[in-house]
PDB file of C-alpha atoms in Angstrom:
ATOM      1  CA  UNK A   6      -6.939   2.993  15.454  1.00  0.00           C
ATOM      2  CA  UNK A   7      -5.498   6.175  13.909  1.00  0.00           C
ATOM      3  CA  UNK A   8      -6.281   4.820  10.458  1.00  0.00           C
ATOM      4  CA  UNK A   9      -6.805   8.377   9.223  1.00  0.00           C
ATOM      5  CA  UNK A  10      -3.060   9.087   9.386  1.00  0.00           C
ATOM      6  CA  UNK A  11      -1.940   5.935   7.570  1.00  0.00           C
ATOM      7  CA  UNK A  12      -2.532   7.106   3.967  1.00  0.00           C
ATOM      8  CA  UNK A  13       0.500   9.396   4.388  1.00  0.00           C
ATOM      9  CA  UNK A  14       3.849   8.562   5.905  1.00  0.00           C
ATOM     10  CA  UNK A  15       5.088  10.670   8.815  1.00  0.00           C
ATOM     11  CA  UNK A  16       7.476  12.468   6.435  1.00  0.00           C
ATOM     12  CA  UNK A  17       4.502  13.482   4.315  1.00  0.00           C
ATOM     13  CA  UNK A  18       2.598  14.806   7.323  1.00  0.00           C
ATOM     14  CA  UNK A  19       5.644  16.750   8.523  1.00  0.00           C
ATOM     15  CA  UNK A  20       6.328  18.218   5.081  1.00  0.00           C
ATOM     16  CA  UNK A  21       2.665  19.206   4.692  1.00  0.00           C
ATOM     17  CA  UNK A  22       2.609  20.980   8.054  1.00  0.00           C
ATOM     18  CA  UNK A  23       5.842  22.824   7.247  1.00  0.00           C
ATOM     19  CA  UNK A  24       4.695  23.991   3.818  1.00  0.00           C
ATOM     20  CA  UNK A  25       1.326  25.012   5.290  1.00  0.00           C
ATOM     21  CA  UNK A  26       3.035  27.188   7.895  1.00  0.00           C
ATOM     22  CA  UNK A  27       5.371  28.690   5.309  1.00  0.00           C
ATOM     23  CA  UNK A  28       2.576  29.453   2.844  1.00  0.00           C
ATOM     24  CA  UNK A  29       0.409  30.953   5.581  1.00  0.00           C
ATOM     25  CA  UNK A  30       3.262  33.182   6.688  1.00  0.00           C
ATOM     26  CA  UNK A  31       3.834  34.258   3.085  1.00  0.00           C
ATOM     27  CA  UNK A  32       0.189  35.218   2.602  1.00  0.00           C
ATOM     28  CA  UNK A  33       0.098  37.091   5.910  1.00  0.00           C
ATOM     29  CA  UNK A  34       3.314  38.963   5.116  1.00  0.00           C
ATOM     30  CA  UNK A  35       2.061  40.005   1.684  1.00  0.00           C
ATOM     31  CA  UNK A  36      -1.441  40.985   2.822  1.00  0.00           C
ATOM     32  CA  UNK A  37      -1.476  42.247   6.404  1.00  0.00           C
ATOM     33  CA  UNK A  38      -0.406  45.842   5.677  1.00  0.00           C
ATOM     34  CA  UNK A  39      -3.195  46.792   3.258  1.00  0.00           C
ATOM     35  CA  UNK A  40      -5.771  43.987   3.418  1.00  0.00           C
ATOM     36  CA  UNK A  41      -8.383  44.525   6.175  1.00  0.00           C
ATOM     37  CA  UNK A  42      -9.036  40.781   6.355  1.00  0.00           C
ATOM     38  CA  UNK A  43      -5.475  40.174   7.522  1.00  0.00           C
ATOM     39  CA  UNK A  44      -4.935  43.485   9.312  1.00  0.00           C
ATOM     40  CA  UNK A  45      -6.104  45.031  12.556  1.00  0.00           C
ATOM     41  CA  UNK A  46      -4.976  44.078  16.051  1.00  0.00           C
ATOM     42  CA  UNK A  47      -2.402  41.333  16.466  1.00  0.00           C
ATOM     43  CA  UNK A  48      -5.006  38.939  17.877  1.00  0.00           C
ATOM     44  CA  UNK A  49      -7.184  39.447  14.807  1.00  0.00           C
ATOM     45  CA  UNK A  50      -4.250  38.874  12.476  1.00  0.00           C
ATOM     46  CA  UNK A  51      -3.320  35.632  14.211  1.00  0.00           C
ATOM     47  CA  UNK A  52      -6.874  34.272  14.302  1.00  0.00           C
ATOM     48  CA  UNK A  53      -7.558  35.208  10.678  1.00  0.00           C
ATOM     49  CA  UNK A  54      -4.287  33.700   9.504  1.00  0.00           C
ATOM     50  CA  UNK A  55      -4.878  30.455  11.386  1.00  0.00           C
ATOM     51  CA  UNK A  56      -8.424  30.216  10.072  1.00  0.00           C
ATOM     52  CA  UNK A  57      -7.190  30.819   6.537  1.00  0.00           C
ATOM     53  CA  UNK A  58      -4.591  28.061   6.951  1.00  0.00           C
ATOM     54  CA  UNK A  59      -7.188  25.561   8.172  1.00  0.00           C
ATOM     55  CA  UNK A  60      -9.999  26.453   5.771  1.00  0.00           C
ATOM     56  CA  UNK A  61      -7.722  26.449   2.726  1.00  0.00           C
ATOM     57  CA  UNK A  62      -7.198  22.722   3.243  1.00  0.00           C
ATOM     58  CA  UNK A  63     -10.853  22.257   2.292  1.00  0.00           C
ATOM     59  CA  UNK A  64     -11.088  25.160  -0.189  1.00  0.00           C
ATOM     60  CA  UNK A  65     -13.438  26.896   2.253  1.00  0.00           C
ATOM     61  CA  UNK A  66     -11.477  30.102   2.845  1.00  0.00           C
ATOM     62  CA  UNK A  67     -13.414  33.353   2.337  1.00  0.00           C
ATOM     63  CA  UNK A  68     -10.677  35.921   2.878  1.00  0.00           C
ATOM     64  CA  UNK A  69     -10.058  38.052  -0.182  1.00  0.00           C
ATOM     65  CA  UNK A  70      -6.523  38.096  -1.545  1.00  0.00           C
ATOM     66  CA  UNK A  71      -5.601  41.481  -3.008  1.00  0.00           C
ATOM     67  CA  UNK A  72      -1.937  41.409  -4.010  1.00  0.00           C
ATOM     68  CA  UNK A  73      -0.863  39.563  -7.122  1.00  0.00           C
ATOM     69  CA  UNK A  74       2.091  37.976  -5.337  1.00  0.00           C
ATOM     70  CA  UNK A  75      -0.163  36.517  -2.653  1.00  0.00           C
ATOM     71  CA  UNK A  76      -2.552  35.209  -5.306  1.00  0.00           C
ATOM     72  CA  UNK A  77       0.285  33.356  -7.006  1.00  0.00           C
ATOM     73  CA  UNK A  78       1.405  31.860  -3.685  1.00  0.00           C
ATOM     74  CA  UNK A  79      -2.151  30.814  -2.808  1.00  0.00           C
ATOM     75  CA  UNK A  80      -2.660  29.293  -6.263  1.00  0.00           C
ATOM     76  CA  UNK A  81       0.466  27.160  -5.846  1.00  0.00           C
ATOM     77  CA  UNK A  82      -0.677  26.086  -2.385  1.00  0.00           C
ATOM     78  CA  UNK A  83      -4.222  25.233  -3.518  1.00  0.00           C
ATOM     79  CA  UNK A  84      -2.859  23.115  -6.352  1.00  0.00           C
ATOM     80  CA  UNK A  85      -0.760  21.182  -3.851  1.00  0.00           C
ATOM     81  CA  UNK A  86      -3.790  20.828  -1.556  1.00  0.00           C
ATOM     82  CA  UNK A  87      -5.896  19.506  -4.442  1.00  0.00           C
ATOM     83  CA  UNK A  88      -3.343  16.807  -5.263  1.00  0.00           C
ATOM     84  CA  UNK A  89      -2.876  15.861  -1.609  1.00  0.00           C
ATOM     85  CA  UNK A  90      -6.627  15.707  -0.926  1.00  0.00           C
ATOM     86  CA  UNK A  91      -7.240  13.494  -3.947  1.00  0.00           C
ATOM     87  CA  UNK A  92      -4.356  11.179  -3.088  1.00  0.00           C
ATOM     88  CA  UNK A  93      -5.330  10.986   0.580  1.00  0.00           C
ATOM     89  CA  UNK A  94      -8.963  10.170  -0.217  1.00  0.00           C
ATOM     90  CA  UNK A  95      -8.035   7.508  -2.753  1.00  0.00           C
ATOM     91  CA  UNK A  96      -5.490   5.847  -0.485  1.00  0.00           C
ATOM     92  CA  UNK A  97      -7.762   5.907   2.563  1.00  0.00           C
ATOM     93  CA  UNK A  98     -10.624   4.427   0.538  1.00  0.00           C
ATOM     94  CA  UNK A  99      -8.309   1.686  -0.661  1.00  0.00           C
ATOM     95  CA  UNK A 100      -7.271   0.895   2.910  1.00  0.00           C
ATOM     96  CA  UNK A 101     -10.878   0.725   4.070  1.00  0.00           C
ATOM     97  CA  UNK A 102     -12.164  -1.393   1.202  1.00  0.00           C
ATOM     98  CA  UNK A 103      -9.177  -3.603   0.395  1.00  0.00           C
ATOM     99  CA  UNK A 104     -10.186  -7.230   0.288  1.00  0.00           C
ATOM    100  CA  UNK A 105      -8.954  -9.461   3.100  1.00  0.00           C
ATOM    101  CA  UNK A 106      -9.389 -13.185   2.638  1.00  0.00           C
ATOM    102  CA  UNK A 107     -11.230 -15.180   5.263  1.00  0.00           C
ATOM    103  CA  UNK A 108     -13.127 -18.400   5.598  1.00  0.00           C
ATOM    104  CA  UNK A 109     -16.162 -16.594   4.220  1.00  0.00           C
ATOM    105  CA  UNK A 110     -14.321 -16.097   0.930  1.00  0.00           C
ATOM    106  CA  UNK A 111     -14.085 -19.856   0.542  1.00  0.00           C
ATOM    107  CA  UNK A 112     -17.830 -20.028   1.083  1.00  0.00           C
ATOM    108  CA  UNK A 113     -18.321 -17.196  -1.403  1.00  0.00           C
ATOM    109  CA  UNK A 114     -16.344 -19.062  -4.061  1.00  0.00           C
ATOM    110  CA  UNK A 115     -18.454 -22.162  -3.505  1.00  0.00           C
ATOM    111  CA  UNK A 116     -21.801 -20.390  -3.372  1.00  0.00           C
ATOM    112  CA  UNK A 117     -21.135 -18.550  -6.625  1.00  0.00           C
ATOM    113  CA  UNK A 118     -19.778 -21.682  -8.292  1.00  0.00           C
ATOM    114  CA  UNK A 119     -16.569 -19.889  -9.269  1.00  0.00           C
ATOM    115  CA  UNK A 120     -13.711 -21.850 -10.725  1.00  0.00           C
ATOM    116  CA  UNK A 121     -10.631 -22.489  -8.595  1.00  0.00           C
ATOM    117  CA  UNK A 122      -7.415 -24.034  -9.737  1.00  0.00           C
ATOM    118  CA  UNK A 123      -4.744 -26.422  -8.601  1.00  0.00           C
ATOM    119  CA  UNK A 124      -1.726 -27.885 -10.326  1.00  0.00           C
ATOM    120  CA  UNK A 125      -2.344 -30.950 -12.430  1.00  0.00           C
ATOM    121  CA  UNK A 126       0.386 -32.881 -10.636  1.00  0.00           C
ATOM    122  CA  UNK A 127      -1.101 -32.213  -7.194  1.00  0.00           C
ATOM    123  CA  UNK A 128      -3.825 -34.801  -6.630  1.00  0.00           C
ATOM    124  CA  UNK A 129      -3.400 -34.329  -2.880  1.00  0.00           C
ATOM    125  CA  UNK A 130      -4.367 -30.644  -3.094  1.00  0.00           C
ATOM    126  CA  UNK A 131      -7.376 -31.478  -5.255  1.00  0.00           C
ATOM    127  CA  UNK A 132      -8.588 -34.112  -2.786  1.00  0.00           C
ATOM    128  CA  UNK A 133      -8.011 -31.690   0.077  1.00  0.00           C
ATOM    129  CA  UNK A 134     -10.129 -29.051  -1.658  1.00  0.00           C
ATOM    130  CA  UNK A 135     -12.944 -31.544  -2.207  1.00  0.00           C
ATOM    131  CA  UNK A 136     -12.884 -33.339   1.139  1.00  0.00           C
ATOM    132  CA  UNK A 137     -12.005 -30.460   3.481  1.00  0.00           C
ATOM    133  CA  UNK A 138     -13.261 -27.288   1.794  1.00  0.00           C
ATOM    134  CA  UNK A 139     -16.143 -29.111   0.099  1.00  0.00           C
ATOM    135  CA  UNK A 140     -15.578 -27.704  -3.370  1.00  0.00           C
ATOM    136  CA  UNK A 141     -17.547 -29.371  -6.112  1.00  0.00           C
ATOM    137  CA  UNK A 142     -15.204 -31.278  -8.450  1.00  0.00           C
ATOM    138  CA  UNK A 143     -16.600 -29.376 -11.422  1.00  0.00           C
ATOM    139  CA  UNK A 144     -15.330 -26.124  -9.894  1.00  0.00           C
ATOM    140  CA  UNK A 145     -11.750 -27.340  -9.824  1.00  0.00           C
ATOM    141  CA  UNK A 146      -9.635 -26.865 -12.917  1.00  0.00           C
ATOM    142  CA  UNK A 147      -6.059 -27.925 -13.500  1.00  0.00           C
ATOM    143  CA  UNK A 148      -3.292 -25.533 -14.437  1.00  0.00           C
ATOM    144  CA  UNK A 149      -0.149 -26.452 -16.327  1.00  0.00           C
ATOM    145  CA  UNK A 150       2.713 -24.197 -15.328  1.00  0.00           C
ATOM    146  CA  UNK A 151       3.031 -20.517 -14.546  1.00  0.00           C
ATOM    147  CA  UNK A 152       2.069 -19.242 -18.001  1.00  0.00           C
ATOM    148  CA  UNK A 153      -1.172 -21.188 -17.880  1.00  0.00           C
ATOM    149  CA  UNK A 154      -1.852 -19.729 -14.418  1.00  0.00           C
ATOM    150  CA  UNK A 155      -1.330 -16.169 -15.653  1.00  0.00           C
ATOM    151  CA  UNK A 156      -3.507 -16.748 -18.726  1.00  0.00           C
ATOM    152  CA  UNK A 157      -6.370 -18.227 -16.712  1.00  0.00           C
ATOM    153  CA  UNK A 158      -6.297 -15.383 -14.197  1.00  0.00           C
ATOM    154  CA  UNK A 159      -6.238 -12.723 -16.921  1.00  0.00           C
ATOM    155  CA  UNK A 160      -9.050 -14.362 -18.877  1.00  0.00           C
ATOM    156  CA  UNK A 161     -11.149 -14.764 -15.695  1.00  0.00           C
ATOM    157  CA  UNK A 162     -11.349 -18.512 -16.230  1.00  0.00           C
ATOM    158  CA  UNK A 163      -9.961 -18.965 -12.727  1.00  0.00           C
ATOM    159  CA  UNK A 164     -10.712 -16.865  -9.632  1.00  0.00           C
ATOM    160  CA  UNK A 165      -8.428 -18.461  -7.052  1.00  0.00           C
ATOM    161  CA  UNK A 166      -5.561 -20.912  -7.008  1.00  0.00           C
ATOM    162  CA  UNK A 167      -4.574 -23.428  -4.345  1.00  0.00           C
ATOM    163  CA  UNK A 168      -0.809 -23.791  -4.270  1.00  0.00           C
ATOM    164  CA  UNK A 169       1.738 -25.696  -2.268  1.00  0.00           C
ATOM    165  CA  UNK A 170       3.626 -23.103  -0.271  1.00  0.00           C
ATOM    166  CA  UNK A 171       7.065 -23.330  -2.000  1.00  0.00           C
ATOM    167  CA  UNK A 172       5.535 -23.053  -5.476  1.00  0.00           C
ATOM    168  CA  UNK A 173       3.339 -20.193  -4.308  1.00  0.00           C
ATOM    169  CA  UNK A 174       6.334 -18.200  -3.058  1.00  0.00           C
ATOM    170  CA  UNK A 175       8.304 -18.783  -6.251  1.00  0.00           C
ATOM    171  CA  UNK A 176       5.322 -17.659  -8.332  1.00  0.00           C
ATOM    172  CA  UNK A 177       4.731 -14.516  -6.258  1.00  0.00           C
ATOM    173  CA  UNK A 178       8.403 -13.599  -6.378  1.00  0.00           C
ATOM    174  CA  UNK A 179       8.339 -13.855 -10.163  1.00  0.00           C
ATOM    175  CA  UNK A 180       5.178 -11.738 -10.451  1.00  0.00           C
ATOM    176  CA  UNK A 181       5.517  -9.226  -7.594  1.00  0.00           C
ATOM    177  CA  UNK A 182       2.582  -6.899  -7.109  1.00  0.00           C
ATOM    178  CA  UNK A 183       0.288  -8.674  -9.581  1.00  0.00           C
ATOM    179  CA  UNK A 184      -1.076 -11.321  -7.248  1.00  0.00           C
ATOM    180  CA  UNK A 185      -1.744 -11.706  -3.541  1.00  0.00           C
ATOM    181  CA  UNK A 186      -1.381 -14.676  -1.221  1.00  0.00           C
ATOM    182  CA  UNK A 187      -3.733 -15.196   1.663  1.00  0.00           C
ATOM    183  CA  UNK A 188      -2.485 -15.670   5.212  1.00  0.00           C
ATOM    184  CA  UNK A 189      -1.483 -18.950   6.786  1.00  0.00           C
ATOM    185  CA  UNK A 190      -5.095 -19.818   7.687  1.00  0.00           C
ATOM    186  CA  UNK A 191      -5.237 -22.538   5.033  1.00  0.00           C
ATOM    187  CA  UNK A 192      -1.813 -24.106   5.476  1.00  0.00           C
ATOM    188  CA  UNK A 193      -1.618 -27.770   6.306  1.00  0.00           C
ATOM    189  CA  UNK A 194       1.070 -30.361   6.900  1.00  0.00           C
ATOM    190  CA  UNK A 195       3.839 -30.581   4.360  1.00  0.00           C
ATOM    191  CA  UNK A 196       5.289 -33.478   2.378  1.00  0.00           C
ATOM    192  CA  UNK A 197       7.647 -36.008   3.906  1.00  0.00           C
ATOM    193  CA  UNK A 198       9.974 -38.918   3.186  1.00  0.00           C
ATOM    194  CA  UNK A 199       8.780 -42.511   3.303  1.00  0.00           C
ATOM    195  CA  UNK A 200      11.081 -45.464   3.959  1.00  0.00           C
ATOM    196  CA  UNK A 201      10.538 -49.134   4.536  1.00  0.00           C
ATOM    197  CA  UNK A 202       9.751 -50.012   8.108  1.00  0.00           C
ATOM    198  CA  UNK A 203      12.966 -50.550  10.027  1.00  0.00           C
ATOM    199  CA  UNK A 204      15.118 -48.838   7.397  1.00  0.00           C
ATOM    200  CA  UNK A 205      18.245 -47.245   8.954  1.00  0.00           C
ATOM    201  CA  UNK A 206      17.916 -44.343   6.521  1.00  0.00           C
ATOM    202  CA  UNK A 207      14.791 -43.090   8.295  1.00  0.00           C
ATOM    203  CA  UNK A 208      16.718 -42.222  11.438  1.00  0.00           C
ATOM    204  CA  UNK A 209      19.588 -40.685   9.472  1.00  0.00           C
ATOM    205  CA  UNK A 210      17.232 -38.515   7.418  1.00  0.00           C
ATOM    206  CA  UNK A 211      15.343 -37.403  10.513  1.00  0.00           C
ATOM    207  CA  UNK A 212      18.556 -36.460  12.309  1.00  0.00           C
ATOM    208  CA  UNK A 213      19.898 -34.628   9.262  1.00  0.00           C
ATOM    209  CA  UNK A 214      16.690 -32.623   8.780  1.00  0.00           C
ATOM    210  CA  UNK A 215      16.526 -31.817  12.484  1.00  0.00           C
ATOM    211  CA  UNK A 216      20.126 -30.627  12.429  1.00  0.00           C
ATOM    212  CA  UNK A 217      19.475 -28.417   9.395  1.00  0.00           C
ATOM    213  CA  UNK A 218      16.448 -26.924  11.123  1.00  0.00           C
ATOM    214  CA  UNK A 219      18.284 -26.288  14.375  1.00  0.00           C
ATOM    215  CA  UNK A 220      21.328 -24.595  12.843  1.00  0.00           C
ATOM    216  CA  UNK A 221      19.186 -22.361  10.642  1.00  0.00           C
ATOM    217  CA  UNK A 222      20.317 -23.868   7.356  1.00  0.00           C
ATOM    218  CA  UNK A 223      16.776 -24.652   6.222  1.00  0.00           C
ATOM    219  CA  UNK A 224      15.721 -21.073   6.914  1.00  0.00           C
ATOM    220  CA  UNK A 225      18.675 -19.629   5.024  1.00  0.00           C
ATOM    221  CA  UNK A 226      18.019 -21.919   2.052  1.00  0.00           C
ATOM    222  CA  UNK A 227      14.372 -20.875   2.027  1.00  0.00           C
ATOM    223  CA  UNK A 228      15.293 -17.188   2.077  1.00  0.00           C
ATOM    224  CA  UNK A 229      17.985 -17.671  -0.572  1.00  0.00           C
ATOM    225  CA  UNK A 230      15.945 -19.621  -3.092  1.00  0.00           C
ATOM    226  CA  UNK A 231      12.338 -18.670  -2.362  1.00  0.00           C
ATOM    227  CA  UNK A 232      12.616 -15.027  -1.303  1.00  0.00           C
ATOM    228  CA  UNK A 233      15.004 -13.085  -3.547  1.00  0.00           C
ATOM    229  CA  UNK A 234      16.213  -9.889  -1.816  1.00  0.00           C
ATOM    230  CA  UNK A 235      14.967  -7.676  -4.631  1.00  0.00           C
ATOM    231  CA  UNK A 236      11.394  -8.863  -4.100  1.00  0.00           C
ATOM    232  CA  UNK A 237       9.370  -7.247  -1.365  1.00  0.00           C
ATOM    233  CA  UNK A 238       7.245  -9.260   1.003  1.00  0.00           C
ATOM    234  CA  UNK A 239       4.472  -6.773   0.467  1.00  0.00           C
ATOM    235  CA  UNK A 240       3.093  -8.901  -2.360  1.00  0.00           C
ATOM    236  CA  UNK A 241       1.934 -11.378   0.265  1.00  0.00           C
ATOM    237  CA  UNK A 242      -0.262  -8.855   1.930  1.00  0.00           C
ATOM    238  CA  UNK A 243      -3.289  -7.112   0.433  1.00  0.00           C
ATOM    239  CA  UNK A 244      -2.837  -4.082   2.628  1.00  0.00           C
ATOM    240  CA  UNK A 245      -2.245  -0.736   0.999  1.00  0.00           C
ATOM    241  CA  UNK A 246       0.854   1.196   1.994  1.00  0.00           C
ATOM    242  CA  UNK A 247       0.982   4.863   2.863  1.00  0.00           C
ATOM    243  CA  UNK A 248       2.202   7.415   0.357  1.00  0.00           C
ATOM    244  CA  UNK A 249       5.716   8.677   0.964  1.00  0.00           C
ATOM    245  CA  UNK A 250       7.458  11.996   0.432  1.00  0.00           C
ATOM    246  CA  UNK A 251       9.419  10.905  -2.680  1.00  0.00           C
ATOM    247  CA  UNK A 252       6.074  10.596  -4.487  1.00  0.00           C
ATOM    248  CA  UNK A 253       5.310  14.319  -4.071  1.00  0.00           C
ATOM    249  CA  UNK A 254       8.574  16.089  -3.252  1.00  0.00           C
ATOM    250  CA  UNK A 255       8.582  18.072  -6.494  1.00  0.00           C
ATOM    251  CA  UNK A 256       5.204  19.638  -5.604  1.00  0.00           C
ATOM    252  CA  UNK A 257       6.449  20.693  -2.168  1.00  0.00           C
ATOM    253  CA  UNK A 258       9.590  22.183  -3.672  1.00  0.00           C
ATOM    254  CA  UNK A 259       7.606  24.072  -6.317  1.00  0.00           C
ATOM    255  CA  UNK A 260       5.203  25.505  -3.742  1.00  0.00           C
ATOM    256  CA  UNK A 261       8.032  26.593  -1.439  1.00  0.00           C
ATOM    257  CA  UNK A 262       9.971  28.058  -4.361  1.00  0.00           C
ATOM    258  CA  UNK A 263       6.991  30.087  -5.596  1.00  0.00           C
ATOM    259  CA  UNK A 264       6.291  31.419  -2.098  1.00  0.00           C
ATOM    260  CA  UNK A 265       9.934  32.402  -1.714  1.00  0.00           C
ATOM    261  CA  UNK A 266       9.937  34.236  -5.045  1.00  0.00           C
ATOM    262  CA  UNK A 267       6.787  36.111  -4.032  1.00  0.00           C
ATOM    263  CA  UNK A 268       8.381  37.134  -0.730  1.00  0.00           C
ATOM    264  CA  UNK A 269      11.580  38.264  -2.409  1.00  0.00           C
ATOM    265  CA  UNK A 270       9.713  40.313  -5.016  1.00  0.00           C
ATOM    266  CA  UNK A 271       7.564  41.927  -2.331  1.00  0.00           C
ATOM    267  CA  UNK A 272      10.540  42.855  -0.159  1.00  0.00           C
ATOM    268  CA  UNK A 273      12.539  44.163  -3.107  1.00  0.00           C
ATOM    269  CA  UNK A 274       9.640  46.333  -4.273  1.00  0.00           C
ATOM    270  CA  UNK A 275       9.355  47.928  -0.826  1.00  0.00           C
ATOM    271  CA  UNK A 276      13.029  48.853  -0.606  1.00  0.00           C
TER     272      UNK A 276
END
């Protein structure tokens, strides 16, 4: 719901509305005295100005601009509108078409006989892929370290990789933004410790691990070693983020500056 507003952040929407109002006021001020399209009764001026503001967003305005100052202001505004429209359309399209992994993607990989990888030391993962996800053994290729993973992805020799969760997080933190992890839909039980039956160490290990989990030490260790603070969690999600004001602030400033110069020149020429 309200997906149409997500391509821009709320700061972008607010800045766009403000610069639209300011530009519209500038055009009205420069044109209303001698341009019939913007003149006449107050109601006509307001309706024409509002229609110009709305239609200019889609380059559909038909009002003639007569003064050179107003033309410069409108040109600056239309350039900003062109950039914003293009960016909005591209970002919205990305949000609507971005790929989200599901069980059907596993079926798609199998049906198209695409190669998937797992680490050569992880026989458990390979058996899990064959026995649970029903991959054909010929589809599964082994990878040998992170450089081999990157090379196989870039050369299209591998289309997906099944990782144990800790290794996956380390890899994504080292290559932020280049790869995406799916959600927890395919997570399974982790590794454990095995002791001889009746060994006193089993109870001690269980109590120690339980204590670490309860006091939050395990969580802090995970965040410290597997999620560096400089790395964003956004690389784990395929969703596209909205554009923010810092991406376009210079265009807003330029448009406002040009409109201000046009107003100042118009006022100074009348005095």
